[in-house]
Amino acid sequence: MTETGTREVALVALAACAFATASPIAKSLGGLSFAGIAAGRCAVAAVALWAISPMSPVATWRAIAAMSARRRLALVGAGLLLGAHFALFLAGLQATSLPAAAALVSLEPIAVVVTAWVAFGVRPRGREVAGIAVATLGAAVVARGAGQGEHRLAGDALVLGAVVIFGGYVALARGLRDALPTAPYAACVYTVAALALAPVVLVFDASASGIPASTWLGVAALGLVPTLVGHTLVQRAARHVSPSLVALASPGETVGAILIGAATSHMPTPVEWTGAAIVVLGAVVTVTGTSTAST
């Protein structure tokens, strides 16, 4: 692996650590719908990035105006996909158990591999196919735990929808790697996501009242840690290394989130433990079957 590749792998590992905090924090929040939490975390991350970005908003706008119409559309599309990913994942997390949602997140490498095949013609290798098969088996095992405690198939389905969307999100980030530097690019994506989610917030949170301060603090934490740190690092890595290596953050997120959840009264059932282990194994087989070289 090149020095650049090693550095990007380290950043993906850091992103995984940031991602691991998302499910436990979000699961503890009350008073806001999935839409309010998703929009809030995007808005917090956007404001923070605009404040620290080396490129001013005016300079960023000029750079966007100079892009082709296709690239501007792709930039908006990335924001829409990220907003949809957050909304579906958070809706699923609210509707199922934390261990089940965290386990299914490890299927994201499959979505990335398939999207890379469709968008860039990068055919999956034999080891990737084997990893996909193992991870799919693990997902089926996880689903068998539905009905126990908080675990519900409807929530699992929403999380799977978020997983599918993640593949397109990473693909667009890779396709726009030369359009803007990472910080202003991510700031634009988070801004689009927050604005796109605003109408949904009006529908689901119009009557929300008496929201505790702990919820607002949790939304801020989601914006600053898994979003600002985690997703910004993923967008950076997506520009330099293989898409499926970027998805290595997902099994790391699963392991971290389940361990944090187990320590905070969200203990997995035996079926969820087993399914999660199989999903993580499949994800690791998938991502280690790809090239780690910078491209």
mmCIF file of N, CA and C in Angstrom, residues 14-65:
data_model
loop_
_atom_site.group_PDB
_atom_site.id
_atom_site.type_symbol
_atom_site.label_atom_id
_atom_site.label_comp_id
_atom_site.label_asym_id
_atom_site.label_seq_id
_atom_site.Cartn_x
_atom_site.Cartn_y
_atom_site.Cartn_z
ATOM 1 N N LEU A 14 -10.642 6.379 11.521
ATOM 2 C CA LEU A 14 -11.110 7.461 12.398
ATOM 3 C C LEU A 14 -12.580 7.756 12.129
ATOM 4 N N ALA A 15 -12.962 7.733 10.847
ATOM 5 C CA ALA A 15 -14.369 7.947 10.504
ATOM 6 C C ALA A 15 -15.244 6.874 11.130
ATOM 7 N N ALA A 16 -14.765 5.629 11.151
ATOM 8 C CA ALA A 16 -15.529 4.538 11.750
ATOM 9 C C ALA A 16 -15.758 4.785 13.237
ATOM 10 N N CYS A 17 -14.737 5.283 13.911
ATOM 11 C CA CYS A 17 -14.884 5.593 15.340
ATOM 12 C C CYS A 17 -15.929 6.691 15.547
ATOM 13 N N ALA A 18 -15.915 7.694 14.669
ATOM 14 C CA ALA A 18 -16.911 8.773 14.770
ATOM 15 C C ALA A 18 -18.312 8.244 14.481
ATOM 16 N N PHE A 19 -18.425 7.397 13.441
ATOM 17 C CA PHE A 19 -19.719 6.821 13.080
ATOM 18 C C PHE A 19 -20.310 5.985 14.217
ATOM 19 N N ALA A 20 -19.439 5.313 14.964
ATOM 20 C CA ALA A 20 -19.911 4.402 16.013
ATOM 21 C C ALA A 20 -20.730 5.113 17.077
ATOM 22 N N THR A 21 -20.548 6.415 17.205
ATOM 23 C CA THR A 21 -21.295 7.157 18.223
ATOM 24 C C THR A 21 -22.698 7.532 17.755
ATOM 25 N N ALA A 22 -22.960 7.439 16.448
ATOM 26 C CA ALA A 22 -24.210 7.962 15.896
ATOM 27 C C ALA A 22 -25.440 7.233 16.421
ATOM 28 N N SER A 23 -25.475 5.909 16.297
ATOM 29 C CA SER A 23 -26.665 5.167 16.716
ATOM 30 C C SER A 23 -26.951 5.311 18.209
ATOM 31 N N PRO A 24 -25.952 5.141 19.089
ATOM 32 C CA PRO A 24 -26.239 5.308 20.521
ATOM 33 C C PRO A 24 -26.748 6.708 20.870
ATOM 34 N N ILE A 25 -26.167 7.743 20.261
ATOM 35 C CA ILE A 25 -26.635 9.110 20.549
ATOM 36 C C ILE A 25 -28.056 9.296 20.042
ATOM 37 N N ALA A 26 -28.291 8.936 18.769
ATOM 38 C CA ALA A 26 -29.606 9.147 18.159
ATOM 39 C C ALA A 26 -30.694 8.349 18.875
ATOM 40 N N LYS A 27 -30.371 7.140 19.319
ATOM 41 C CA LYS A 27 -31.359 6.291 19.982
ATOM 42 C C LYS A 27 -31.799 6.893 21.315
ATOM 43 N N SER A 28 -30.955 7.734 21.896
ATOM 44 C CA SER A 28 -31.272 8.303 23.209
ATOM 45 C C SER A 28 -32.079 9.597 23.129
ATOM 46 N N LEU A 29 -32.288 10.118 21.927
ATOM 47 C CA LEU A 29 -32.939 11.417 21.782
ATOM 48 C C LEU A 29 -34.456 11.289 21.784
ATOM 49 N N GLY A 30 -35.119 12.206 22.474
ATOM 50 C CA GLY A 30 -36.569 12.213 22.515
ATOM 51 C C GLY A 30 -37.121 13.584 22.166
ATOM 52 N N GLY A 31 -38.336 13.622 21.629
ATOM 53 C CA GLY A 31 -38.982 14.887 21.336
ATOM 54 C C GLY A 31 -38.884 15.334 19.904
ATOM 55 N N LEU A 32 -37.984 14.725 19.127
ATOM 56 C CA LEU A 32 -37.834 15.078 17.714
ATOM 57 C C LEU A 32 -38.008 13.831 16.859
ATOM 58 N N SER A 33 -38.559 14.016 15.671
ATOM 59 C CA SER A 33 -38.693 12.901 14.741
ATOM 60 C C SER A 33 -37.350 12.628 14.072
ATOM 61 N N PHE A 34 -37.327 11.559 13.295
ATOM 62 C CA PHE A 34 -36.143 11.233 12.506
ATOM 63 C C PHE A 34 -35.760 12.402 11.607
ATOM 64 N N ALA A 35 -36.761 13.109 11.057
ATOM 65 C CA ALA A 35 -36.484 14.215 10.139
ATOM 66 C C ALA A 35 -35.828 15.377 10.858
ATOM 67 N N GLY A 36 -36.322 15.704 12.048
ATOM 68 C CA GLY A 36 -35.741 16.797 12.817
ATOM 69 C C GLY A 36 -34.302 16.517 13.207
ATOM 70 N N ILE A 37 -34.042 15.275 13.601
ATOM 71 C CA ILE A 37 -32.676 14.903 13.979
ATOM 72 C C ILE A 37 -31.761 14.940 12.764
ATOM 73 N N ALA A 38 -32.229 14.392 11.629
ATOM 74 C CA ALA A 38 -31.410 14.361 10.414
ATOM 75 C C ALA A 38 -31.096 15.767 9.924
ATOM 76 N N ALA A 39 -32.124 16.624 9.865
ATOM 77 C CA ALA A 39 -31.905 17.997 9.402
ATOM 78 C C ALA A 39 -31.005 18.756 10.360
ATOM 79 N N GLY A 40 -31.202 18.542 11.650
ATOM 80 C CA GLY A 40 -30.399 19.245 12.644
ATOM 81 C C GLY A 40 -28.929 18.899 12.560
ATOM 82 N N ARG A 41 -28.622 17.605 12.420
ATOM 83 C CA ARG A 41 -27.210 17.212 12.360
ATOM 84 C C ARG A 41 -26.543 17.764 11.099
ATOM 85 N N CYS A 42 -27.286 17.797 9.977
ATOM 86 C CA CYS A 42 -26.732 18.349 8.738
ATOM 87 C C CYS A 42 -26.494 19.854 8.865
ATOM 88 N N ALA A 43 -27.445 20.551 9.498
ATOM 89 C CA ALA A 43 -27.305 22.002 9.662
ATOM 90 C C ALA A 43 -26.122 22.339 10.551
ATOM 91 N N VAL A 44 -25.952 21.600 11.642
ATOM 92 C CA VAL A 44 -24.818 21.840 12.550
ATOM 93 C C VAL A 44 -23.499 21.624 11.822
ATOM 94 N N ALA A 45 -23.403 20.514 11.082
ATOM 95 C CA ALA A 45 -22.163 20.224 10.352
ATOM 96 C C ALA A 45 -21.889 21.276 9.283
ATOM 97 N N ALA A 46 -22.938 21.731 8.594
ATOM 98 C CA ALA A 46 -22.771 22.740 7.545
ATOM 99 C C ALA A 46 -22.253 24.051 8.125
ATOM 100 N N VAL A 47 -22.869 24.520 9.199
ATOM 101 C CA VAL A 47 -22.442 25.776 9.828
ATOM 102 C C VAL A 47 -20.996 25.675 10.293
ATOM 103 N N ALA A 48 -20.646 24.553 10.918
ATOM 104 C CA ALA A 48 -19.275 24.377 11.407
ATOM 105 C C ALA A 48 -18.270 24.390 10.258
ATOM 106 N N LEU A 49 -18.616 23.703 9.167
ATOM 107 C CA LEU A 49 -17.680 23.656 8.037
ATOM 108 C C LEU A 49 -17.555 24.995 7.323
ATOM 109 N N TRP A 50 -18.672 25.701 7.151
ATOM 110 C CA TRP A 50 -18.576 27.021 6.531
ATOM 111 C C TRP A 50 -17.700 27.940 7.371
ATOM 112 N N ALA A 51 -17.723 27.756 8.690
ATOM 113 C CA ALA A 51 -16.938 28.610 9.587
ATOM 114 C C ALA A 51 -15.441 28.330 9.485
ATOM 115 N N ILE A 52 -15.073 27.073 9.226
ATOM 116 C CA ILE A 52 -13.650 26.720 9.225
ATOM 117 C C ILE A 52 -13.088 26.479 7.827
ATOM 118 N N SER A 53 -13.946 26.476 6.805
ATOM 119 C CA SER A 53 -13.475 26.183 5.455
ATOM 120 C C SER A 53 -12.482 27.239 4.976
ATOM 121 N N PRO A 54 -11.380 26.805 4.358
ATOM 122 C CA PRO A 54 -10.409 27.764 3.826
ATOM 123 C C PRO A 54 -10.944 28.550 2.631
ATOM 124 N N MET A 55 -12.022 28.064 2.019
ATOM 125 C CA MET A 55 -12.640 28.751 0.886
ATOM 126 C C MET A 55 -13.910 29.444 1.366
ATOM 127 N N SER A 56 -14.025 30.729 1.139
ATOM 128 C CA SER A 56 -15.189 31.483 1.609
ATOM 129 C C SER A 56 -16.445 31.057 0.861
ATOM 130 N N PRO A 57 -17.625 31.308 1.434
ATOM 131 C CA PRO A 57 -18.866 30.978 0.729
ATOM 132 C C PRO A 57 -18.955 31.644 -0.645
ATOM 133 N N VAL A 58 -18.469 32.895 -0.743
ATOM 134 C CA VAL A 58 -18.525 33.603 -2.029
ATOM 135 C C VAL A 58 -17.636 32.905 -3.057
ATOM 136 N N ALA A 59 -16.413 32.551 -2.648
ATOM 137 C CA ALA A 59 -15.499 31.858 -3.551
ATOM 138 C C ALA A 59 -16.054 30.486 -3.930
ATOM 139 N N THR A 60 -16.694 29.818 -2.968
ATOM 140 C CA THR A 60 -17.294 28.510 -3.252
ATOM 141 C C THR A 60 -18.415 28.654 -4.274
ATOM 142 N N TRP A 61 -19.246 29.679 -4.100
ATOM 143 C CA TRP A 61 -20.350 29.901 -5.036
ATOM 144 C C TRP A 61 -19.820 30.173 -6.445
ATOM 145 N N ARG A 62 -18.738 30.954 -6.550
ATOM 146 C CA ARG A 62 -18.156 31.227 -7.860
ATOM 147 C C ARG A 62 -17.629 29.935 -8.496
ATOM 148 N N ALA A 63 -17.014 29.073 -7.657
ATOM 149 C CA ALA A 63 -16.501 27.807 -8.184
ATOM 150 C C ALA A 63 -17.643 26.918 -8.663
ATOM 151 N N ILE A 64 -18.760 26.931 -7.939
ATOM 152 C CA ILE A 64 -19.922 26.143 -8.343
ATOM 153 C C ILE A 64 -20.503 26.689 -9.646
ATOM 154 N N ALA A 65 -20.560 28.030 -9.758
ATOM 155 C CA ALA A 65 -21.097 28.651 -10.974
ATOM 156 C C ALA A 65 -20.254 28.304 -12.196
#
